[in-house]
XYZ file of C-alpha atoms in Angstrom:
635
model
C 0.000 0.000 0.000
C 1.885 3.560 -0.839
C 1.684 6.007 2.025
C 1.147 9.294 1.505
C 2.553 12.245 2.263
C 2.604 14.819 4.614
C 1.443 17.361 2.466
C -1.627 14.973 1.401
C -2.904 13.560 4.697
C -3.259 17.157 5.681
C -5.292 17.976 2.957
C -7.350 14.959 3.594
C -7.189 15.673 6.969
C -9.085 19.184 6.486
C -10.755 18.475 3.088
C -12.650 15.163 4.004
C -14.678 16.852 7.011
C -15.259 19.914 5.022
C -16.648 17.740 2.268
C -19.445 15.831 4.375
C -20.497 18.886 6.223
C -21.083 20.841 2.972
C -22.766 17.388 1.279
C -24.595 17.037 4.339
C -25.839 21.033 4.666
C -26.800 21.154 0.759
C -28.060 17.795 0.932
C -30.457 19.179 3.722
C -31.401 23.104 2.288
C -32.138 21.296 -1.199
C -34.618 18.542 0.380
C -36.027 21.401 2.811
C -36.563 23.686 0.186
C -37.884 21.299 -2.712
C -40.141 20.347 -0.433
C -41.369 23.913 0.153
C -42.050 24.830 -2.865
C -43.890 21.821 -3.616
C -45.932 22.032 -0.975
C -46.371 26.341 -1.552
C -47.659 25.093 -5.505
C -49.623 22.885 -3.469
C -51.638 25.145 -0.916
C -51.641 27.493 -3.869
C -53.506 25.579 -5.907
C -55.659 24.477 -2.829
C -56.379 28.283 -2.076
C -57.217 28.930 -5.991
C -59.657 26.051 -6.507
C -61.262 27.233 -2.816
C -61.947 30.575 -4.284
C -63.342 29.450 -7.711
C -65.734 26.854 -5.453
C -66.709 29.597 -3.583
C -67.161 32.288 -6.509
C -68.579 29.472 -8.855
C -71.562 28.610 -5.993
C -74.458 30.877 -6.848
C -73.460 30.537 -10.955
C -74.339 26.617 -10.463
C -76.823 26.775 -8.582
C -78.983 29.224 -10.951
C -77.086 27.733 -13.935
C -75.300 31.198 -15.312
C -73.163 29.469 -17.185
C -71.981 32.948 -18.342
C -71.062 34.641 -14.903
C -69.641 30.949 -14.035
C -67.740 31.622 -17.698
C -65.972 34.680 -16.053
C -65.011 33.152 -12.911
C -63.408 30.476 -14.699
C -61.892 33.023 -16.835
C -60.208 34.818 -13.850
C -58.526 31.534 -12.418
C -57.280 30.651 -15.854
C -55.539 34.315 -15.161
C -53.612 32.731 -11.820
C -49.997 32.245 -12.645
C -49.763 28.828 -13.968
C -52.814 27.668 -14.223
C -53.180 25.676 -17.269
C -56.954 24.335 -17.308
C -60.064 24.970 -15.019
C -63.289 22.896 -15.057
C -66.704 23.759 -13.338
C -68.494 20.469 -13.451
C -72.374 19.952 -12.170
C -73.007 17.390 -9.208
C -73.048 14.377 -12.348
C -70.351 15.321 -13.825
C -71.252 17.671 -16.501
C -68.628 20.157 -17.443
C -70.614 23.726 -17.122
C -67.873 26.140 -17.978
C -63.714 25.444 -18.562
C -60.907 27.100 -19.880
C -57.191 26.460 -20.473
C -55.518 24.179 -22.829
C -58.499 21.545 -24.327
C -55.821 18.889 -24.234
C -54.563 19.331 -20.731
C -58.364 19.687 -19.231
C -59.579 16.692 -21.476
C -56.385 14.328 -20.176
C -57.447 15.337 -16.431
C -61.402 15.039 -17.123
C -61.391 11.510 -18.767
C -58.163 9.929 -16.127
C -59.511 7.751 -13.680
C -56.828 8.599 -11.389
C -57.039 12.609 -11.519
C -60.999 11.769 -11.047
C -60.189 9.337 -8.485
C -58.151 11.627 -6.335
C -58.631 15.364 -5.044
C -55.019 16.303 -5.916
C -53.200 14.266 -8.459
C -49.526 15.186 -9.600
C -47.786 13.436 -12.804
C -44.528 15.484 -12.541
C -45.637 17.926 -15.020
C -48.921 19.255 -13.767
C -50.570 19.045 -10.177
C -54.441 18.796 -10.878
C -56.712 19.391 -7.927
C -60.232 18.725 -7.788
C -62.699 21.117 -4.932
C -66.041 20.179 -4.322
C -68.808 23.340 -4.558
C -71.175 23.103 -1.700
C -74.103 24.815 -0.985
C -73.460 27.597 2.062
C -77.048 28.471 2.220
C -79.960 25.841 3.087
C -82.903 26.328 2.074
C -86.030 25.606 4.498
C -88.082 23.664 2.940
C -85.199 21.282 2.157
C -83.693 18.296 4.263
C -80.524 17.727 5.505
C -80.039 15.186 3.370
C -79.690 17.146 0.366
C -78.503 20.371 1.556
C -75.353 17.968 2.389
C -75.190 17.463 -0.940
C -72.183 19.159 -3.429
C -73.551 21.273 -6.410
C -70.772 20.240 -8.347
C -66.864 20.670 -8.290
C -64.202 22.811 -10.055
C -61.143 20.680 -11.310
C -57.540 23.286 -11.719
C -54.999 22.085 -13.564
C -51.692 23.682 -12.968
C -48.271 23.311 -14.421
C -45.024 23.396 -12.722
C -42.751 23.855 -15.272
C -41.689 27.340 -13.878
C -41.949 25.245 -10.623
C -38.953 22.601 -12.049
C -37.082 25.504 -13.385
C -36.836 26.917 -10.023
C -35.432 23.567 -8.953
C -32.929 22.794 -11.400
C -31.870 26.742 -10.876
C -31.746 26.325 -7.125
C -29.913 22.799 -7.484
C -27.379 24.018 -9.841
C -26.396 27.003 -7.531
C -26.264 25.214 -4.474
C -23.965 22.592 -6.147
C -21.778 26.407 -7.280
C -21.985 26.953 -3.796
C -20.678 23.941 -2.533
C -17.549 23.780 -4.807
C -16.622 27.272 -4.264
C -16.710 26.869 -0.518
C -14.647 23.210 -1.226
C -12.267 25.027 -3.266
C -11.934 27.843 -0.674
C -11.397 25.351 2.048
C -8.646 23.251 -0.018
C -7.443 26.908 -0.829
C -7.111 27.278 3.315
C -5.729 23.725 3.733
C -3.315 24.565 0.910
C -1.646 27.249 2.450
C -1.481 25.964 6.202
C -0.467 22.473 4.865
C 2.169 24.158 3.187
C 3.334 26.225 6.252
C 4.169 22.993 7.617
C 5.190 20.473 5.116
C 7.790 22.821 3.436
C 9.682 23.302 6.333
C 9.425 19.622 6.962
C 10.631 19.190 3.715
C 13.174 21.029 3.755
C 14.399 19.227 6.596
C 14.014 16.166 5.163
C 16.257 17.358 2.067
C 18.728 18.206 5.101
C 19.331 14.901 6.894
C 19.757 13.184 3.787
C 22.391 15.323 2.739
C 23.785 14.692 6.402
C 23.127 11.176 5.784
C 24.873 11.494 2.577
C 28.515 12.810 4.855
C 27.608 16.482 4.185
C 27.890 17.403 7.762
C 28.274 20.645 7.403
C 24.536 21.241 6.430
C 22.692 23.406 8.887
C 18.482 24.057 9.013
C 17.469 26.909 9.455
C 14.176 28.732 11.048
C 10.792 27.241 10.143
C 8.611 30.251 12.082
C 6.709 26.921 13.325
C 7.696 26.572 17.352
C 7.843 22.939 17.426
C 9.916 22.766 14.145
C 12.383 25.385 15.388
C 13.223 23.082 18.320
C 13.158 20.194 16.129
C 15.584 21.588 13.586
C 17.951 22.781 16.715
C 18.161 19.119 17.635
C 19.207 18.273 14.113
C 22.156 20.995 14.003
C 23.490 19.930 17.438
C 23.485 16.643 16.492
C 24.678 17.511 12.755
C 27.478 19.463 14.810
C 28.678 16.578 17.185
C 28.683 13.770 14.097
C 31.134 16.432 12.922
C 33.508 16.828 15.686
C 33.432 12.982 15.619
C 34.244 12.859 12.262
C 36.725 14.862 12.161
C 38.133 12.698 15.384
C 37.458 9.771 13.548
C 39.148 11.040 10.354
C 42.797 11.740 12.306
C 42.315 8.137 14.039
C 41.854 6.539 10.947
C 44.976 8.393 9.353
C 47.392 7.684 12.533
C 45.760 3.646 12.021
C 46.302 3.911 8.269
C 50.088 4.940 8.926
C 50.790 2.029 11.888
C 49.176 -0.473 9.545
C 51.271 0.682 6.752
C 54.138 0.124 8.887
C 52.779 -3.056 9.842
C 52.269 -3.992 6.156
C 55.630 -3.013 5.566
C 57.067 -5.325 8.352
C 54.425 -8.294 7.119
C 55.539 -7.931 3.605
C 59.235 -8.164 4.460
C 58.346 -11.212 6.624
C 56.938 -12.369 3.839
C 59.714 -11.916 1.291
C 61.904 -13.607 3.847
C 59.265 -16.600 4.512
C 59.149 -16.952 0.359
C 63.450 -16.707 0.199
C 63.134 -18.961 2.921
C 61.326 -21.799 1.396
C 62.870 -21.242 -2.263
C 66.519 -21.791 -0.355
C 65.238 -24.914 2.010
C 65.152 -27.111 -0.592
C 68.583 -26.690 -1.406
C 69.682 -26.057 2.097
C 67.853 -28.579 4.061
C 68.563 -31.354 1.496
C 72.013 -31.194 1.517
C 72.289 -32.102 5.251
C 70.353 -35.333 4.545
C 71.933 -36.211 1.509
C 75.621 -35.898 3.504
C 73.523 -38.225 5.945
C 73.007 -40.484 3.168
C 77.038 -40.835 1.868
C 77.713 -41.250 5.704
C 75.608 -43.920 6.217
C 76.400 -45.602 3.165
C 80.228 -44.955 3.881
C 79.342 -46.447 7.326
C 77.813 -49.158 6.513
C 80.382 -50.476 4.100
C 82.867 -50.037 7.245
C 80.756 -52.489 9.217
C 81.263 -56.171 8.833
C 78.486 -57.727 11.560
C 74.601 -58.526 10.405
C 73.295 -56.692 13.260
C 75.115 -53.659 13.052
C 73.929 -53.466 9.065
C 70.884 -54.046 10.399
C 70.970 -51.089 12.517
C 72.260 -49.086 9.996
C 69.800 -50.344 7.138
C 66.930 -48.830 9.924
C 68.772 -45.726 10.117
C 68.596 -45.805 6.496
C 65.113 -45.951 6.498
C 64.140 -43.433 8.831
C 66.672 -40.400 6.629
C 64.667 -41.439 3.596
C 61.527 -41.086 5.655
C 62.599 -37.640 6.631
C 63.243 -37.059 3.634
C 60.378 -37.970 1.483
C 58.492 -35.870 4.836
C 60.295 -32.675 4.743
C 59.684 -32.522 0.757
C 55.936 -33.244 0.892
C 56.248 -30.419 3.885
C 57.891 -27.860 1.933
C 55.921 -28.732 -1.279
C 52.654 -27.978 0.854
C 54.094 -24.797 2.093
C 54.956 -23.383 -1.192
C 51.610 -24.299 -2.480
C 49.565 -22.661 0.335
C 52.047 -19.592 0.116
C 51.330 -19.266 -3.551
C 54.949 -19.341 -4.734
C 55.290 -21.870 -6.758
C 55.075 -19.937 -10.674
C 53.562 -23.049 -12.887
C 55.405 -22.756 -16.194
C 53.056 -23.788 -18.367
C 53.793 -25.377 -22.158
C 52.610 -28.300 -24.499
C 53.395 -31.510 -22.972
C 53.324 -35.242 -24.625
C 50.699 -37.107 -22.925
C 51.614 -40.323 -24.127
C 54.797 -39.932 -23.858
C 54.809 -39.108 -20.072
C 52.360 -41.265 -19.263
C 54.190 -44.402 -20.722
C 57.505 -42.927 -19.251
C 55.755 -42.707 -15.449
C 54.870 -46.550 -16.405
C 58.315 -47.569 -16.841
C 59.605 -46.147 -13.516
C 56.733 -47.656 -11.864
C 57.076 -51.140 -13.203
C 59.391 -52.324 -10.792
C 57.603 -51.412 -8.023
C 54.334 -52.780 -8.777
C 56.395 -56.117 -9.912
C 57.162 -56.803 -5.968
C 53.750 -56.091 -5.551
C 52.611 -59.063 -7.949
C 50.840 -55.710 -9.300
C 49.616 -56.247 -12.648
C 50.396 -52.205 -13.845
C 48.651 -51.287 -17.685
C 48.926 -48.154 -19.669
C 47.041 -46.671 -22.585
C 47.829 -43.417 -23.223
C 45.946 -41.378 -26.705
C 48.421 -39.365 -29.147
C 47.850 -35.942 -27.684
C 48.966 -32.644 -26.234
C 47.954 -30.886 -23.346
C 48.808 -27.275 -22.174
C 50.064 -27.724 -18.571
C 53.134 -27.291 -16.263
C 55.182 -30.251 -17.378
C 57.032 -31.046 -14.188
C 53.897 -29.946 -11.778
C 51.633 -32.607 -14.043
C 53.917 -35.176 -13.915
C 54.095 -34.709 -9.731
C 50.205 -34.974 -9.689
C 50.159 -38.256 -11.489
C 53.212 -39.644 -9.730
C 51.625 -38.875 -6.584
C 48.037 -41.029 -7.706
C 50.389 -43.429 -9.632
C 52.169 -43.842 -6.091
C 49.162 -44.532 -3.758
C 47.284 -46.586 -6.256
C 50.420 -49.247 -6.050
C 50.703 -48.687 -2.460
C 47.511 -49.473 -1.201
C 46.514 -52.683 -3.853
C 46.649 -55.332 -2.488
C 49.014 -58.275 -3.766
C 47.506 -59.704 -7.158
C 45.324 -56.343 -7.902
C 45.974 -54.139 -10.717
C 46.209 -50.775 -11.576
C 45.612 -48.801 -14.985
C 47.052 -45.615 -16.325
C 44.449 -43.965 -19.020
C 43.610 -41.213 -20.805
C 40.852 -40.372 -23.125
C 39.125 -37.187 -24.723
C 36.300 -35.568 -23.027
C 34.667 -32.692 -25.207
C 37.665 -30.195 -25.190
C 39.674 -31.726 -22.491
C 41.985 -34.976 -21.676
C 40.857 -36.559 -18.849
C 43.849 -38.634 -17.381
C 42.813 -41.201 -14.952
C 44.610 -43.849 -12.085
C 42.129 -46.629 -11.878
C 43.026 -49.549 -9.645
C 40.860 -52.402 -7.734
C 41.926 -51.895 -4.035
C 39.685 -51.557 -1.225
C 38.207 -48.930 -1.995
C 36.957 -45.144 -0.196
C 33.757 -44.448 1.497
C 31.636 -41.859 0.039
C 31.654 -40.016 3.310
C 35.199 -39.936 2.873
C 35.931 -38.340 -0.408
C 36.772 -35.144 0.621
C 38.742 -36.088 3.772
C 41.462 -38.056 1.562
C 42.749 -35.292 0.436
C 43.199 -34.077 3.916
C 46.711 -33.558 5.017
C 48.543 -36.930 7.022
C 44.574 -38.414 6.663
C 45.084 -42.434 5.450
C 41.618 -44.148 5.695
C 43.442 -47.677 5.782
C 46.763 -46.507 8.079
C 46.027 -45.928 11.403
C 48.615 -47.324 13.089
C 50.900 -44.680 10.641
C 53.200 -47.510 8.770
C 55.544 -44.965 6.703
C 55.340 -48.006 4.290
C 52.117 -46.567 3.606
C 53.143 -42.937 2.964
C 52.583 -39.944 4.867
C 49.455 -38.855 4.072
C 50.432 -36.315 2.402
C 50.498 -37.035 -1.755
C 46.400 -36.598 -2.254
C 46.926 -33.040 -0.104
C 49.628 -32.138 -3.166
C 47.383 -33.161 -5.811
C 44.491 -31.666 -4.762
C 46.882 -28.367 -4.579
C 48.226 -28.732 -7.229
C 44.974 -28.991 -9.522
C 43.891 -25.650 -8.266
C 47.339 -24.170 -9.367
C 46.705 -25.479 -12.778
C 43.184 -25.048 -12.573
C 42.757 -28.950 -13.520
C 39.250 -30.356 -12.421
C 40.305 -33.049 -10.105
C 37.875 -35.387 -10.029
C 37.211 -38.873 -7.314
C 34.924 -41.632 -7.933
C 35.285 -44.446 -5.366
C 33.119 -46.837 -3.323
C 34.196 -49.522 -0.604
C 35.613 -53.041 -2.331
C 35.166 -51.277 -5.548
C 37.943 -49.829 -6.446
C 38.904 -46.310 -7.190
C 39.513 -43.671 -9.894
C 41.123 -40.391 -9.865
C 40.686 -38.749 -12.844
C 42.440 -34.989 -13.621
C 41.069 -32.995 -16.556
C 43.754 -31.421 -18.816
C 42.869 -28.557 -21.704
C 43.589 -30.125 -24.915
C 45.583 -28.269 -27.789
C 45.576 -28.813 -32.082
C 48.887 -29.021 -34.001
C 48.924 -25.768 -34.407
C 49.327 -24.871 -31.124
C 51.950 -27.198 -30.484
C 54.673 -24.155 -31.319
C 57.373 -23.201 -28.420
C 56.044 -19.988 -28.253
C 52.639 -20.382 -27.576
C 53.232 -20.842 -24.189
C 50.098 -20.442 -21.892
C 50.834 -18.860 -18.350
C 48.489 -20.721 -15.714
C 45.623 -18.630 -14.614
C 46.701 -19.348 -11.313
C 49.910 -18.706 -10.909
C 50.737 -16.193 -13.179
C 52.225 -13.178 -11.836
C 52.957 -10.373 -14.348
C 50.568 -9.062 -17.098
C 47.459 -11.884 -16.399
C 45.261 -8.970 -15.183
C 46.191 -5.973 -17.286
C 43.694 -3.761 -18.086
C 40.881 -5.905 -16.508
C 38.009 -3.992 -14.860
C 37.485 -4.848 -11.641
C 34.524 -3.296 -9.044
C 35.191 -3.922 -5.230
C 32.013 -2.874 -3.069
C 33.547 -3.451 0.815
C 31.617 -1.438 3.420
C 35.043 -2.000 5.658
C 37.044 1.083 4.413
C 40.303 -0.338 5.256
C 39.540 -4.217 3.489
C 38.072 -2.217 0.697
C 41.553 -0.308 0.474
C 43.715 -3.545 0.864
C 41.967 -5.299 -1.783
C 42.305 -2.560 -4.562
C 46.027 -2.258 -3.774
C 46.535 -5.987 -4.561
C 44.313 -5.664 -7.478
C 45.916 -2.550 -8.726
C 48.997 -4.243 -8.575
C 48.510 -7.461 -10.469
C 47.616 -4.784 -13.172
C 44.281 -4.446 -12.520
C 41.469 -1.226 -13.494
C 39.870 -0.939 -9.923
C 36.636 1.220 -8.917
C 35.389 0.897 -5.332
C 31.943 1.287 -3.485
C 30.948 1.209 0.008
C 27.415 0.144 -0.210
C 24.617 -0.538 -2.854
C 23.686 2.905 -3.538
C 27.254 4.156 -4.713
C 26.816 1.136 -7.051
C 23.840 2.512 -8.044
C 25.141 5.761 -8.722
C 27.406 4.396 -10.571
C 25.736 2.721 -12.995
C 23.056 5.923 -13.230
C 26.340 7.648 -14.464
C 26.970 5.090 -16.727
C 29.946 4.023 -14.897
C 28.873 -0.185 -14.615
C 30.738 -1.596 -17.614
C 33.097 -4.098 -15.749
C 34.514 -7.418 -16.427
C 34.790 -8.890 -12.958
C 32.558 -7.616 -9.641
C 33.984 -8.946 -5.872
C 31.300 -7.499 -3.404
C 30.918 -8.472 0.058
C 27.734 -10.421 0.844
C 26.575 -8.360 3.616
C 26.362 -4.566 3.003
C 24.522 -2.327 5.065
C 21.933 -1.544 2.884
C 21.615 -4.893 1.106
C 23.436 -7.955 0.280
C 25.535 -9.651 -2.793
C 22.985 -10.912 -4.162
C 20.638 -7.857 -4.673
C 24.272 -6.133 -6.043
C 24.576 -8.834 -8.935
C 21.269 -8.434 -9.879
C 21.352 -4.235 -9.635
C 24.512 -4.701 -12.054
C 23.249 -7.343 -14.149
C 19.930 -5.505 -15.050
C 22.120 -2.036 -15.781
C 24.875 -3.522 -17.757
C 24.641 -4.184 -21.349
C 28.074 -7.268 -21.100
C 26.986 -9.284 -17.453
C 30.439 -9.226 -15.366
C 31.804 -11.982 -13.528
C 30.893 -12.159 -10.056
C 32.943 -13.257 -6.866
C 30.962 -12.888 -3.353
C 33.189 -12.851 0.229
C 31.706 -13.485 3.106
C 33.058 -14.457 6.901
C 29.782 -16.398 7.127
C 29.756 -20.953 6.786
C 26.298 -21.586 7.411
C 25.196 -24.496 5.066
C 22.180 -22.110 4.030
C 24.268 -19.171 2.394
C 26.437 -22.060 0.564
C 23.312 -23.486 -0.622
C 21.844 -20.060 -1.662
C 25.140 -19.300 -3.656
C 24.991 -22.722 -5.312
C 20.978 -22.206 -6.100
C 21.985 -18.636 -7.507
C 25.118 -20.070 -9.487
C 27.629 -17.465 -7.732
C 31.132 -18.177 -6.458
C 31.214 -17.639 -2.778
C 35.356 -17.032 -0.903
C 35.016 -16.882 3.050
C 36.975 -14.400 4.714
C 40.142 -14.195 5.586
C 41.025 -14.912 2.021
C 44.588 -15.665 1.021
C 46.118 -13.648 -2.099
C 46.480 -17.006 -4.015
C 43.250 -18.219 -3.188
C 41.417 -15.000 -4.966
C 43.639 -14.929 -7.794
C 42.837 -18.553 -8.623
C 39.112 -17.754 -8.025
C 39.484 -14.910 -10.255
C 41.074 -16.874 -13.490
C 37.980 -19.521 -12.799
C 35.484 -17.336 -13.004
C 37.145 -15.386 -15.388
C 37.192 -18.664 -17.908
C 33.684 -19.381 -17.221
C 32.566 -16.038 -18.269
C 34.303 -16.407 -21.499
């Protein structure tokens, strides 16, 4: 229902009494007074035919028609009279005068007859019986009671109706000129009021709006005055805390600058750090390694090679732990750069066969291969890891006699490369936890025979890097399949210099030039976000809530290719934003929602309304891997 305004429910307040009072007042005069005058035409006509009967009495009784001639003559005469009639005591007309068709409808109608005054809406006829005021003595009673006869007056009331429609039509005049007078009145006392109240209104949003320094001035209305002095005080102390706000923010801005500094230098030292452990911390162990081997050819005794053959054991386990640990690291802290070219699926896959041939021979592990002629745009050495890993636990965790197959095959525009092997198996419920890191479904008692737990964790990485749909279909005593989906490439494309960079790990030039909106409420996250935009090359416009995106767009301002918005905004959420944008843009952007909220019901909602939903905090890598996804899709 729409409300109305000030301005009108004043109006209504003053018109809608005004209204019924005048309806009910003219209603009243115009009944009162119709009925007047139909009653005055009424006693007038009465007091006419009275006279005639009473003129008229001697000319019937002696029958001069002529003298009764005149009488009728002078009552014709009476303003609008139409007909008169002297009839004798059977009925006889004696004398008339008037219009021969009025009397003759009036003498020969059986109600006019019927009736001493009879009115059809045209003419009022009226019908007075002439009696005898004298009584003569040697009559009776009987017939002295007796009428002579009766005079019948027909008058019209045309002027009558006129005077009617003349009164009705100026009392209506009268009505609307004292309604128009009265919304004439309400007009200018509404106004009195509601333009002041306007005016406020027009104020506090512009204080709304951050234009604090807007002031109200006097309304000449007592109660207003007061109000508006409530507004400036307050207007006045949002100021001052502005302002306080303002120099708070600036001293925060320049610690957490300082702090940014410090984090980013921690973090240029954490990447050196992990780029040099791989050198550093291996060499250590591999010295280990020459020792013990130099060690153990110095020692003659079983048990002692025994010891040292355990010893063995445990470097390599070290190892194989501190690489999967430092491979994880790099991952998570997004430095690893995939280097991404045309790779030889058949060749690698056949290759990865080879190596693992031996292996799955002391297995009694019957290991098959069938790899398609084709080429595949990837990271050569960060590909080959992923399938070594599934390659790896597929042999490990057969069981004697099982097999295992290495596969590839074309799916649409993709290779799909897939590890199938017929081991126990993984429960549905489990799907997602295998690729947990140190989670083994089938190693609880932690046999390093077994692995660490750590190889699905990689791969699972690792597809995200390359942006490789990993992909698990498993059920207990059933086997399982990991399948990892590869872009394919033509001939064509096979040159050394068309060299794709991975969406996801890309660092210089992925970005450039792409439009990117950032609505953030949070002044500070909305700040940090279009810094690390802006520098992966990015065109970056910010808003704080859903009305600067509106204004943007109403300036024409909403052609962009990717949107990240916060889901909750203080005057709306993400989703209302996508579809603000969507509607306004001519090219729909790409959308990427953050949000610090898990519940099962927003993830669902997201899912229902095909967006991509990030929860806060959200890692630098993690966004720009997001981005390139979405970015794909859209294309």
């Amino acid at each position: 229902m729409k409300k109305w305004g000030l301005e009108r429910q004043t109006l209504a307040m003053v018109l809608i009494p005004t209204l019924i009072f005048v309806l009910l007042l003219e209603g009243y005069f115009v009944y009162t007074r119709i009925g007047d005058l139909d009653r005055g035409l009424g006693e007038r006509a009465k007091l006419i035919a009275r006279q005639l009967a009473s003129a008229s009495e001697y000319a019937v009784f002696s029958g001069n028609r002529s003298l009764l001639q005149q009488q009728v003559d002078l009552a014709l005469a009476q303003p609008d009279v139409g007909a008169v009639a002297v009839l004798d005591a059977t009925g006889a007309v004696l004398s008339r005068a008037g219009d021969p068709q009025d009397s003759t409808e009036w003498l020969v109608s059986p109600a006019a007859r019927a009736s001493p005054l009879w009115d059809n809406g045209k003419r009022l006829v009226l019908s007075q019986p002439i009696v005898a005021t004298q009584i003569a003595l040697d009559e009776d009673l009987g017939s002295a009671s007796k009428p002579l006869g009766e005079v019948v007056l027909s008058i019209s009331k045309s002027r009558l109706n006129s005077e009617k429609t003349e009164m009705v039509f100026f009392n209506v005049l009268f009505a609307l000129l004292t309604i128009a007078l009265a919304l004439a009145i309400s007009l200018r006392v509404s106004r009195r009021i509601t333009e002041p109240v306007m005016g406020m209104r027009g104020a506090v949003r512009r204080i709304g709006e951050g234009h604090l320094d807007t002031r109200i001035g006097e309304t000449h209305v007592q109660e207003l005055d007061d109000l508006a002095q409530g507004i400036n005080d307050m207007t006045l102390q949002l100021q001052q805390q502005r302002d306080t706000l303002q120099q708070r923010i600036e001293e925060a801005t320049v610690e957490l600058r300082a702090k940014k500094e410090e984090a980013e230098q921690a973090n240029f030292d954490k990447t050196r750090f992990l780029a040099a452990a791989s050198h550093d911390l291996r060499q250590p162990m591999h010295a280990m390694g020459l020792f013990i081997g130099e060690l153990y050819n110095r020692i003659d005794t079983p048990e002692q090679r025994k010891i040292i053959a355990k010893v063995e054991e445990s470097v390599e386990a070290m190892s194989s732990l501190l690489d999967s640990l430092l491979d994880i690291s790099k991952l998570d802290a997004g430095v690893v750069v995939p280097q991404v070219q045309a790779v030889d699926v058949a060749a690698l896959l056949h290759r990865l066969a080879g190596e693992f041939s031996s292996l799955a021979a002391k297995k009694s592990i019957t290991l098959r291969v069938h790899a398609l002629p084709a080429f595949v745009m990837s990271d050569p050495i960060l590909l080959e890891r992923s399938i070594v890993n599934l390659l790896g636990n597929a042999i490990r965790y057969v069981p004697p006699h099982g097999a295992v197959l290495l596969a590839c095959r074309r799916r649409g525009g993709a290779l799909r490369i897939e590890v199938r092997d017929n081991g126990p198996g993984i429960p549905q419920a489990e799907h997602r936890n295998v690729f947990r890191e140190f989670v083994q479904l089938s190693n609880t008692a932690r046999d390093r025979s077994k692995g660490l737990g750590l190889g699905l964790a990689i791969v699972e990485r690792l597809s995200r890097l390359l942006q490789h749909p990993l992909e698990l279909r498993s059920a207990p005593q059933r086997g399982s399949t990991f399948a990892i989906s590869v872009p394919c490439i033509s001939d064509a494309e096979r040159r050394p210099s068309s060299v794709l960079a991975s969406p996801a790990g890309q660092r210089a030039g992925e970005f450039s030039g792409l439009r990117v909106l950032v609505v953030e409420d949070d002044a500070l996250v909305r700040e940090g976000a279009s810094g690390l935009l802006s520098a992966w090359g990015c065109q970056v416009v910010q808003a704080g809530n859903l009305a600067e995106v509106r204004q943007l767009c109403d300036e024409g301002g909403s052609q962009f290719d990717l949107v990240i918005c916060d889901y909750r905004l203080p005057d709306g959420n993400g989703l209302e934003l996508t579809e603000c944008i969507s509607h306004r843009c001519i090219d729909k952007p790409a959308f990427i929602l953050v949000s610090g909220d898990t519940s099962p019901a927003l993830l669902q909602e997201m899912v229902a309304q095909g967006h991509h939903l990030l929860h806060k905090p959200v890692r630098p890598a993690k966004l720009r891997s997001m981005m390139a996804y979405v970015l794909k899709r859209q294309e």
